[in-house]
Structure formats: structure tokens, C-alpha cells
Short mmCIF file of C-alpha atoms in Angstrom, two decimals:
data_model
loop_
_atom_site.label_atom_id
_atom_site.label_comp_id
_atom_site.label_asym_id
_atom_site.label_seq_id
_atom_site.Cartn_x
_atom_site.Cartn_y
_atom_site.Cartn_z
CA MET A 14 12.28 -21.78 -2.33
CA ALA A 15 11.65 -25.33 -1.22
CA THR A 16 11.67 -27.94 -3.69
CA HIS A 17 8.24 -29.38 -1.85
CA HIS A 18 6.49 -25.83 -2.52
CA ILE A 19 7.58 -25.67 -6.04
CA PHE A 20 5.92 -28.46 -6.97
CA LYS A 21 3.23 -27.83 -4.96
CA ARG A 22 2.74 -24.77 -6.73
CA ILE A 23 3.25 -26.14 -10.31
CA LEU A 24 0.13 -28.83 -9.30
CA LEU A 25 -2.34 -26.65 -7.32
CA TYR A 26 -1.94 -22.99 -8.87
CA PRO A 27 -3.35 -21.77 -12.22
CA PRO A 28 -1.84 -18.26 -13.12
CA SER A 29 1.29 -17.89 -15.23
CA THR A 30 2.64 -21.18 -16.18
CA SER A 31 5.20 -19.48 -17.56
CA VAL A 32 7.29 -19.09 -14.61
CA ARG A 33 6.26 -22.10 -12.82
CA PHE A 34 9.31 -23.93 -13.61
CA LYS A 35 11.63 -21.19 -11.84
CA THR A 36 13.76 -22.28 -8.82
CA THR A 37 14.43 -18.69 -6.96
CA SER A 38 11.95 -16.29 -6.00
CA VAL A 39 14.25 -13.98 -7.24
CA GLN A 40 13.25 -15.34 -11.21
CA TYR A 41 9.93 -15.58 -9.94
CA VAL A 42 9.78 -11.69 -9.87
CA ALA A 43 12.14 -11.11 -12.64
CA SER A 44 10.17 -13.01 -14.46
CA ARG A 45 6.49 -11.48 -14.02
CA ALA A 46 5.08 -9.48 -17.21
CA ARG A 47 5.15 -5.47 -16.53
CA ASP A 48 2.87 -2.78 -16.68
CA PRO A 49 4.72 0.20 -18.21
CA THR A 50 1.22 2.47 -16.00
CA PHE A 51 1.88 1.17 -12.86
CA GLU A 52 5.67 1.06 -13.41
CA LYS A 53 5.91 5.02 -13.96
CA LEU A 54 3.78 5.51 -11.16
CA MET A 55 6.58 4.03 -9.15
CA ASP A 56 9.14 6.17 -10.66
CA ASN A 57 7.56 8.62 -9.34
CA TYR A 58 5.60 7.59 -6.42
CA LYS A 59 9.10 6.18 -4.72
CA ASN A 60 10.59 9.60 -4.94
CA LEU A 61 7.76 11.00 -3.99
CA LEU A 62 8.14 8.52 -0.47
CA LYS A 63 11.26 9.84 0.28
CA VAL A 64 9.19 13.81 0.22
CA ILE A 65 7.01 12.63 2.95
CA ALA A 66 9.76 10.93 5.15
CA ILE A 67 11.37 14.36 5.00
CA GLN A 68 7.61 16.31 5.43
CA ASP A 69 7.38 14.17 8.18
CA LEU A 70 11.07 15.11 10.17
CA ILE A 71 10.12 18.99 9.11
CA LEU A 72 6.65 18.66 10.93
CA ALA A 73 7.89 16.96 13.88
CA ASN A 74 8.20 20.21 15.33
CA PRO A 75 4.86 22.54 14.97
CA LYS A 76 6.46 24.94 16.82
CA ASN A 77 9.21 25.48 14.36
CA PRO A 78 8.92 23.05 11.47
CA THR A 79 12.54 23.24 10.53
CA VAL A 80 15.35 20.96 10.24
CA SER A 81 18.69 21.37 9.54
CA LEU A 82 20.47 20.22 6.24
CA GLN A 83 23.35 18.38 8.35
CA PHE A 84 20.35 16.35 10.40
CA LEU A 85 19.43 15.42 6.84
CA SER A 86 22.80 14.67 5.62
CA ASN A 87 23.02 12.23 8.50
CA LEU A 88 20.19 10.23 7.73
CA SER A 89 20.78 10.46 4.05
CA GLN A 90 21.68 6.62 3.91
CA LYS A 91 18.54 6.01 6.27
CA LEU A 92 16.28 8.25 3.41
CA HIS A 93 18.18 6.40 0.51
CA LEU A 94 19.24 10.15 -0.75
CA ASN A 95 21.78 8.93 -2.88
CA ARG A 96 23.62 12.07 -3.75
CA GLY A 97 23.02 13.54 -0.31
CA ALA A 98 20.06 15.87 1.04
CA ALA A 99 21.31 18.98 -0.37
CA SER A 100 20.94 17.53 -3.74
CA PHE A 101 17.86 15.76 -3.35
CA LEU A 102 15.77 18.95 -2.00
CA ARG A 103 16.97 21.28 -4.61
CA LYS A 104 14.96 18.98 -6.98
CA TYR A 105 12.08 19.71 -5.66
CA PRO A 106 11.52 23.12 -4.86
CA HIS A 107 7.83 23.52 -4.89
CA ILE A 108 7.92 21.15 -1.98
CA PHE A 109 11.26 22.56 -0.18
CA HIS A 110 12.75 25.73 0.49
CA VAL A 111 15.89 25.93 1.90
CA PHE A 112 17.41 28.60 3.42
CA TYR A 113 20.97 30.20 5.88
CA ASP A 114 19.80 30.76 9.32
CA PRO A 115 23.40 32.97 10.30
CA SER A 116 22.27 32.64 13.94
CA LYS A 117 23.15 29.15 13.72
CA SER A 118 25.96 29.26 10.95
CA LEU A 119 23.81 26.36 9.41
CA PRO A 120 21.57 25.71 6.23
CA PHE A 121 17.66 24.28 7.36
CA CYS A 122 14.92 23.19 4.96
CA LYS A 123 11.11 24.38 5.27
CA LEU A 124 8.27 23.63 3.61
CA THR A 125 6.69 25.69 0.94
CA ASP A 126 3.85 27.54 1.06
CA ALA A 127 2.44 25.06 -1.61
CA ALA A 128 3.10 21.77 0.81
CA VAL A 129 1.94 23.34 3.50
CA GLU A 130 -1.09 23.84 2.07
CA ILE A 131 -1.34 20.53 1.27
CA SER A 132 -0.61 19.04 4.46
CA ARG A 133 -3.22 20.59 5.68
CA LEU A 134 -6.07 19.77 3.14
CA GLU A 135 -4.75 16.02 3.84
CA ALA A 136 -5.05 16.34 7.86
CA ALA A 137 -8.22 18.33 7.26
CA ALA A 138 -9.43 14.92 4.88
CA ILE A 139 -9.04 12.59 7.36
CA ARG A 140 -10.20 14.10 10.34
CA GLY A 141 -13.82 14.39 7.92
CA SER A 142 -13.66 10.98 7.31
CA MET A 143 -13.38 9.57 10.86
CA PRO A 144 -16.61 7.27 10.28
CA ILE A 145 -15.08 5.57 7.54
CA VAL A 146 -11.19 5.27 9.97
CA VAL A 147 -12.91 3.46 12.37
CA ASP A 148 -14.84 1.53 9.47
CA ARG A 149 -11.43 0.28 8.58
CA LEU A 150 -10.39 -0.67 11.68
CA VAL A 151 -13.27 -2.46 12.60
CA ARG A 152 -13.28 -4.31 9.22
CA LEU A 153 -9.53 -5.25 9.56
CA LEU A 154 -9.53 -6.78 13.04
CA SER A 155 -12.69 -8.32 12.11
CA MET A 156 -10.69 -10.41 9.46
CA SER A 157 -8.27 -11.63 12.52
CA THR A 158 -8.19 -15.36 13.34
CA VAL A 159 -6.81 -14.29 15.97
CA ALA A 160 -9.83 -13.60 18.71
CA ARG A 161 -10.06 -10.68 16.56
CA SER A 162 -7.30 -8.79 17.59
CA LEU A 163 -3.82 -7.12 15.67
CA PRO A 164 -0.43 -6.36 16.80
CA LEU A 165 -0.47 -2.36 17.23
CA ARG A 166 3.51 -2.37 15.92
CA ALA A 167 1.80 -3.88 12.42
CA ILE A 168 -0.87 -1.26 12.38
CA PHE A 169 1.28 1.63 12.85
CA LYS A 170 3.60 0.39 9.80
CA VAL A 171 -0.09 0.88 7.83
CA TRP A 172 -1.60 3.76 9.35
CA ARG A 173 -1.27 6.54 6.93
CA GLU A 174 -1.78 3.87 4.16
CA LEU A 175 -4.85 3.07 6.07
CA GLY A 176 -5.45 6.78 6.30
CA LEU A 177 -5.63 7.11 10.27
CA PRO A 178 -4.71 10.12 11.76
CA ASP A 179 -1.19 10.24 13.26
CA ASP A 180 -2.41 10.84 16.75
CA PHE A 181 -4.80 7.64 16.03
CA GLU A 182 -4.49 5.55 19.53
CA ASP A 183 -6.07 8.82 21.30
CA SER A 184 -8.75 10.08 18.57
CA VAL A 185 -9.42 6.77 17.17
CA ILE A 186 -9.01 4.46 19.71
CA LEU A 187 -9.82 5.72 23.20
CA GLN A 188 -12.49 7.59 21.64
CA ASN A 189 -14.08 4.60 20.41
CA PRO A 190 -13.97 2.17 23.83
CA HIS A 191 -17.26 0.39 22.30
CA LEU A 192 -15.17 -1.13 19.81
CA PHE A 193 -11.22 -0.99 20.48
CA LYS A 194 -9.21 -2.40 23.59
CA LEU A 195 -5.68 -2.00 24.00
CA CYS A 196 -4.04 -5.40 25.40
CA ASP A 197 -0.81 -6.28 26.70
CA GLY A 198 0.62 -8.80 24.19
CA ASN A 199 2.72 -11.65 24.97
CA GLU A 200 5.76 -10.28 24.70
CA PRO A 201 7.45 -7.38 26.31
CA ASN A 202 6.16 -3.92 25.62
CA THR A 203 3.88 -4.99 22.98
CA HIS A 204 0.36 -4.34 22.40
CA LEU A 205 -2.57 -6.01 20.77
CA LEU A 206 -5.89 -3.81 19.36
CA LYS A 207 -8.82 -5.93 19.79
CA LEU A 208 -12.40 -5.50 18.47
CA VAL A 209 -14.45 -5.82 22.09
CA SER A 210 -17.70 -5.83 19.90
CA VAL A 211 -17.94 -8.89 17.45
CA ILE A 212 -19.75 -7.60 14.54
CA PRO A 213 -21.48 -10.26 12.23
CA SER A 214 -20.02 -11.04 9.14
CA VAL A 215 -23.15 -10.84 7.29
CA ASN A 216 -23.05 -7.01 8.09
CA LEU A 217 -19.37 -6.51 6.62
CA ARG A 218 -19.45 -7.10 2.63
CA ALA A 219 -16.10 -7.26 0.76
CA ALA A 220 -14.95 -5.39 -1.81
CA VAL A 221 -14.93 -7.91 -4.36
CA GLU A 222 -18.71 -8.72 -3.29
CA ASN A 223 -20.36 -5.20 -3.60
CA TRP A 224 -18.59 -5.83 -7.46
CA ARG A 225 -19.87 -8.57 -7.70
CA ILE A 226 -23.61 -7.36 -7.12
CA MET A 227 -22.62 -4.43 -9.33
CA GLU A 228 -22.22 -6.61 -12.17
CA CYS A 229 -25.49 -8.45 -11.82
CA CYS A 230 -27.18 -5.10 -12.03
CA LYS A 231 -25.68 -4.12 -15.31
CA GLU A 232 -28.91 -4.20 -18.04
CA ASP A 233 -26.28 -6.46 -20.01
CA CYS A 234 -25.52 -9.12 -17.06
CA GLY A 235 -27.90 -12.21 -18.55
CA SER A 236 -26.44 -11.85 -21.60
CA SER A 237 -22.91 -11.62 -20.94
CA VAL A 238 -22.46 -13.10 -17.68
CA ASP A 239 -23.19 -16.68 -16.08
CA PRO A 240 -24.96 -15.68 -12.76
CA LEU A 241 -22.98 -18.87 -11.65
CA GLU A 242 -19.49 -18.31 -12.67
CA LEU A 243 -19.89 -14.38 -11.23
CA ARG A 244 -20.65 -16.13 -7.85
CA PHE A 245 -17.46 -17.02 -6.56
CA SER A 246 -15.09 -15.04 -9.15
CA PHE A 247 -13.12 -11.59 -8.62
CA LYS A 248 -12.35 -8.89 -11.55
CA HIS A 249 -9.24 -9.95 -13.81
CA GLY A 250 -7.07 -7.15 -16.08
CA PHE A 251 -4.13 -8.70 -17.09
CA PRO A 252 -0.76 -6.33 -17.95
CA PRO A 253 -1.14 -5.38 -21.88
CA GLY A 254 0.80 -7.52 -23.30
CA MET A 255 1.14 -10.35 -21.50
CA ARG A 256 0.06 -13.89 -23.11
CA LEU A 257 -2.55 -15.28 -22.59
CA GLY A 258 -2.77 -19.21 -23.69
CA LYS A 259 -6.05 -21.26 -23.40
CA ASN A 260 -3.97 -23.21 -20.81
CA PHE A 261 -3.14 -20.35 -19.11
CA LYS A 262 -7.14 -18.69 -19.23
CA ALA A 263 -8.83 -22.45 -18.91
CA LYS A 264 -6.79 -22.66 -15.20
CA VAL A 265 -7.98 -19.23 -14.18
CA LYS A 266 -11.63 -20.50 -15.04
CA GLU A 267 -11.27 -23.19 -13.02
CA TRP A 268 -9.80 -20.90 -10.27
CA GLN A 269 -12.59 -18.65 -10.57
CA ARG A 270 -15.50 -21.45 -9.72
CA LEU A 271 -13.48 -22.46 -6.80
CA LEU A 272 -15.69 -22.15 -3.57
CA TYR A 273 -15.10 -18.38 -1.97
CA VAL A 274 -15.08 -17.70 1.78
CA GLY A 275 -15.20 -14.30 2.63
CA PRO A 276 -12.21 -12.49 4.40
CA TYR A 277 -14.55 -11.82 7.25
CA GLU A 278 -16.17 -15.64 7.67
CA GLU A 279 -15.03 -18.34 9.56
CA MET A 280 -13.20 -21.04 7.25
CA GLY A 281 -13.98 -23.69 8.81
CA GLU A 282 -11.34 -26.74 9.13
CA LYS A 283 -8.42 -26.84 6.92
CA LYS A 284 -8.18 -29.42 4.40
CA LYS A 285 -4.90 -31.07 3.77
CA SER A 286 -6.44 -32.11 0.11
CA LYS A 287 -6.05 -30.19 -3.41
CA SER A 288 -9.07 -28.93 -3.28
CA GLY A 289 -8.85 -27.90 0.45
CA ILE A 290 -5.35 -26.15 -0.17
CA MET A 291 -6.27 -24.34 -3.31
CA GLY A 292 -9.63 -23.30 -1.45
CA LEU A 293 -7.16 -22.12 1.12
CA GLU A 294 -5.67 -19.91 -1.56
CA LYS A 295 -8.30 -18.72 -2.61
CA ARG A 296 -9.33 -17.42 1.06
CA ALA A 297 -5.81 -15.80 1.10
CA VAL A 298 -6.68 -13.41 -2.27
CA ALA A 299 -9.94 -12.55 -0.65
CA ILE A 300 -8.50 -11.30 2.53
CA VAL A 301 -5.33 -9.42 0.55
CA HIS A 302 -7.74 -7.94 -2.23
CA GLU A 303 -9.88 -7.04 1.10
CA PHE A 304 -6.37 -5.31 2.75
CA LEU A 305 -5.56 -3.39 -0.22
CA SER A 306 -9.41 -2.32 -0.97
CA LEU A 307 -9.34 -1.02 3.02
CA THR A 308 -6.50 1.58 2.15
CA VAL A 309 -6.51 4.87 0.80
CA GLU A 310 -4.59 4.40 -2.11
CA LYS A 311 -5.28 0.63 -2.81
CA THR A 312 -1.52 0.41 -2.68
CA VAL A 313 0.98 -1.47 0.32
CA GLU A 314 4.69 -2.49 0.50
CA VAL A 315 5.04 -6.21 0.60
CA GLU A 316 6.70 -6.09 4.02
CA LYS A 317 4.14 -4.28 5.70
CA ILE A 318 1.17 -6.37 4.80
CA SER A 319 3.72 -9.29 5.28
CA HIS A 320 3.18 -8.56 9.42
CA PHE A 321 -0.60 -9.45 9.63
CA ARG A 322 0.27 -12.58 7.57
CA LYS A 323 0.00 -14.59 10.64
CA TRP A 324 -2.77 -13.09 12.25
CA PHE A 325 -5.11 -13.69 9.21
CA GLY A 326 -4.61 -17.39 9.28
CA ILE A 327 -2.57 -17.02 6.23
CA ASP A 328 0.47 -19.62 5.41
CA LEU A 329 1.48 -19.31 1.94
CA ASN A 330 3.86 -16.29 1.17
CA ILE A 331 2.40 -13.05 -0.05
CA ARG A 332 4.79 -11.53 -2.21
CA ASP A 333 4.09 -15.15 -4.53
CA LEU A 334 0.37 -14.91 -3.37
CA PHE A 335 0.58 -11.65 -5.31
CA LEU A 336 2.49 -12.87 -8.48
CA ASP A 337 0.11 -15.92 -8.87
CA HIS A 338 -2.63 -12.96 -9.55
CA PRO A 339 -1.08 -10.72 -12.14
CA GLY A 340 -5.28 -10.24 -13.40
CA MET A 341 -5.90 -8.91 -9.92
CA PHE A 342 -3.00 -7.81 -7.92
CA TYR A 343 0.01 -6.05 -9.70
CA LEU A 344 3.56 -5.97 -7.71
CA SER A 345 6.57 -3.24 -8.66
CA THR A 346 9.94 -3.36 -7.39
CA LYS A 347 10.88 -0.12 -7.77
CA GLY A 348 12.81 1.82 -4.80
CA LYS A 349 14.14 -1.11 -3.56
CA ARG A 350 11.03 -2.00 -1.97
CA HIS A 351 8.27 -4.47 -3.28
CA THR A 352 5.15 -2.33 -3.78
CA VAL A 353 1.74 -4.16 -4.97
CA PHE A 354 -1.17 -2.30 -6.38
CA LEU A 355 -5.02 -3.41 -6.73
CA ARG A 356 -5.51 -3.57 -10.54
CA GLU A 357 -9.14 -3.04 -10.68
CA ALA A 358 -8.85 0.25 -8.54
CA TYR A 359 -6.75 1.87 -11.19
CA GLU A 360 -7.22 3.30 -14.94
CA ARG A 361 -4.28 5.05 -16.33
CA GLY A 362 -2.00 5.27 -13.33
CA CYS A 363 -5.04 7.31 -10.97
CA LEU A 364 -7.81 5.48 -9.01
CA ILE A 365 -10.92 5.48 -10.72
CA ASP A 366 -12.98 5.97 -7.46
CA PRO A 367 -10.66 8.80 -5.58
CA ASN A 368 -11.37 9.77 -2.03
CA PRO A 369 -10.69 13.53 -0.20
CA VAL A 370 -6.97 11.58 1.34
CA TYR A 371 -6.30 10.46 -1.91
CA ASP A 372 -6.68 13.91 -3.81
CA ALA A 373 -5.04 15.49 -1.35
CA ARG A 374 -2.01 12.85 -1.80
CA ARG A 375 -2.16 13.24 -5.31
CA LYS A 376 -1.53 16.96 -5.41
CA LEU A 377 1.97 16.20 -3.44
CA LEU A 378 2.82 13.58 -5.95
CA ASP A 379 1.96 16.64 -8.74
CA LEU A 380 4.43 18.65 -7.31
CA VAL A 381 6.94 15.70 -7.07
CA VAL A 382 6.57 15.18 -11.00
CA LEU A 383 6.93 18.84 -11.30
CA GLY A 384 10.17 18.82 -10.21
CA ARG A 385 11.88 21.82 -10.90
CA HIS A 386 9.42 23.19 -14.30
CA GLY A 387 7.33 26.25 -13.51
CA LEU A 388 9.93 27.78 -11.17
CA PHE A 389 8.57 31.12 -11.61
CA SER A 390 5.29 30.97 -11.59
CA SER A 391 5.63 29.35 -8.20
CA ASP A 392 5.97 30.78 -4.49
CA SER A 393 9.08 28.89 -4.60
CA THR A 394 11.04 30.69 -6.77
CA LEU A 395 14.49 29.60 -7.94
CA GLN A 396 15.84 32.13 -5.88
CA ASP A 397 14.25 30.99 -3.00
CA MET A 398 16.76 28.05 -4.24
CA ASP A 399 20.01 28.99 -5.40
CA GLY A 400 20.52 32.44 -3.79
CA CYS A 401 20.90 30.79 -0.01
CA GLU A 402 24.69 30.05 0.46
CA GLU A 403 25.35 27.21 -2.81
CA GLY A 404 28.77 26.63 -0.88
CA LYS A 405 27.51 25.92 1.94
CA LEU A 406 24.97 23.50 1.16
CA GLN A 407 27.23 21.53 -0.82
CA GLU A 408 29.10 21.69 2.03
CA GLU A 409 26.35 19.71 3.93
CA GLY A 410 25.37 17.56 1.14
CA GLY A 411 28.69 16.64 0.25
CA ASN A 412 28.47 13.22 1.86
CA GLY A 413 25.94 11.94 -0.83
#
């Protein structure tokens, strides 16, 4: 981290004074306050991501939704299957059914009936929420400062997080020509998705603005919350055990009072003064907060959201932005990836306000957590897994 950047952060940004004098980004990440609830969720979620990757490979061929263990073994490193494909599949017999195909002399894998049903539920939930999907894309494009457009490749990286159907180019973009248009990008073989009809910012209320209205409408709002304090505020909830000293609280309070420019509003001229830089930082927080609010599970990998940084006009390091505001965001490093959660959206590891797509995905997560437990009460029995040429499975998975 550059020296001038460190001093700028020390002088300007309020949260976590205990990490201000760290000299590297690695140390900054390592020094963050841990939240056991989110860490436990990520322990299971990191395995869910591997399950989803294999599930996608199986479902890629609708006519014959199977995949050979040899093929999966060749992808073990890419899929982060540390002990090999066969070992990983055996951990989740409620999701994967491994069988031996005598005609091909190879073991294959397919989804169990329970996993297939969950996949259908998710697809049905996405189809049933198409108006919401369209609204999410409109809002995402409306936050862009570059002619209300975004690279299609960036949207592809977060299509699942946004709850888009896997054929969204046809089912969403081409079906709504009055809203969306695909254009050629500046680089070869690149495309931009552009918003055809610009939606006035007054018609696009951000999630944090809805929260402020709800807070003001509470019966005890007048006695417990100053409306002027709430005007530019974000909801905060810090990790358990995090030390909140007087100086820290004062800086958070000062930051909450900073002028708020919504993610759908024009920022205006950028000022190089201290207040101007802090205003840009609060605007960046507003954008990433809204981005997370638009996702199905209120979470996204930092690497994925970073692809939108330039297009949203954010000049700051996205990861450090999340670390600077532990009351709003929680950053986990589980599974060899940095994943950020919107703190206010979760309670005890579950979404407070779930949606049908989240509910379907949660069912798959439940099967991941179940592991090999309850085998005899499921369609996927112990015999299904262990009676299919054990020696041949180990031969195929021996690379892991």
C-alpha cells in the first residue's frame, strides 16, 4: 500500500483506528474483527460453491445430465477439490449419485432426485421473479457513470448473485428492447449493455433510503432518533467483541453526518478538499451498499464487484472500503476468496427478508451441511455411493 494512501486513510476515514497504521493490505485484512456467525456460514458456503460448480457441469447437457469422474478429476485443481473429485462427491451423497457405467468402463456422477428438485425450484423462482430481475438490471445500469452502460462480461460474473436466468441475454435483454441495448465495446469481442431509457433518479429509491423512511415511521422514532442524524445515516451493527472506544464512536458519528449523495444521483464536480474526498468515499459506500442490496443473498465476492469499480466512478480500493466500514459490511477470507456480506441483511446466519430464489438455494446449502448424515432416510442411500466399484472410484480420484 502506497505511503500517501496510508496517510490519507489515517486522516480521513473513520472506522477501525486499530488498523490505521498497518503498512500492508494483508495486515489490514488479518487485523479485522471476526464475526463467528459469518465465519461459520462461510465454512459451509465455500463448499456450496464447489457443489454448484459441479452441478453446473452436470446440468450443462440437459439430454444426458451426467459427468464422468475422470473429467472432474482433471478439473480438481480448478474446482479446488483438494482431495480429488471422488472424495468430494462422497461427502455429499444427498446431492451427488455416483454410478459405474459398464458400457464406458467409467464411473459417472449425476444429481440425486433431491438436488434435481432443488434446481427446478430455483429455476422456477427465477422465472417467477422476472420483473424483479429486470428492475435489478435497470438499477445496476443506472449507477454507472459511463453513459449508463456496463461491460457484459462484468454482468456475466455476477449473473447468479443477481438472480438472472442463465439465458438472460435472450430472456431479459432481448425481451426488453425498450430498456436494454447491446453495443460493441471499445475492445475487440467485447460488448456493453446500455440502458436505453434513463430512469429519473427520483424514481429509484436506494435500499438505505427505504430503511431511513422505515426508521422515521417507527412510533418511538422521535424520542430515540434525531431525524437530522438519520438523514444521511446507514444502519450499523458491529461484530461481537469488537472494541468501540469513544474516539471510534465519535468518528463514526461524524461520518454518519456527512452529506449523502445517492447511488442513482449525479455526483457533480469532484473536490480535492478533505470534505470533498470524504464525500466521494461516502458516495462509494452508497454504491456498494446498493449493489449488495440488489443481490439475491446480499453477498458477493470482492473480486467480482471490483470489475464494476471504474464504471461506478469509484476511485478507492473496494476491499479496503469494506474493511473501513465493519458496521455495514463483513469481509470473510474463507475458501481462498474474499467474500463480503451486507451485515444488516442477516440475523443468525440467515437473511432477515428472504426471497424465493434464496429459499431454493438455502435448501441446497442445507444438503451441504447435512453431508453424509441421514443417508438411510434419503433417496441417496449409503449403498448408492459405496456399492459402485469402490476401487474404480479411487483409481479415478487418486490424483486429489
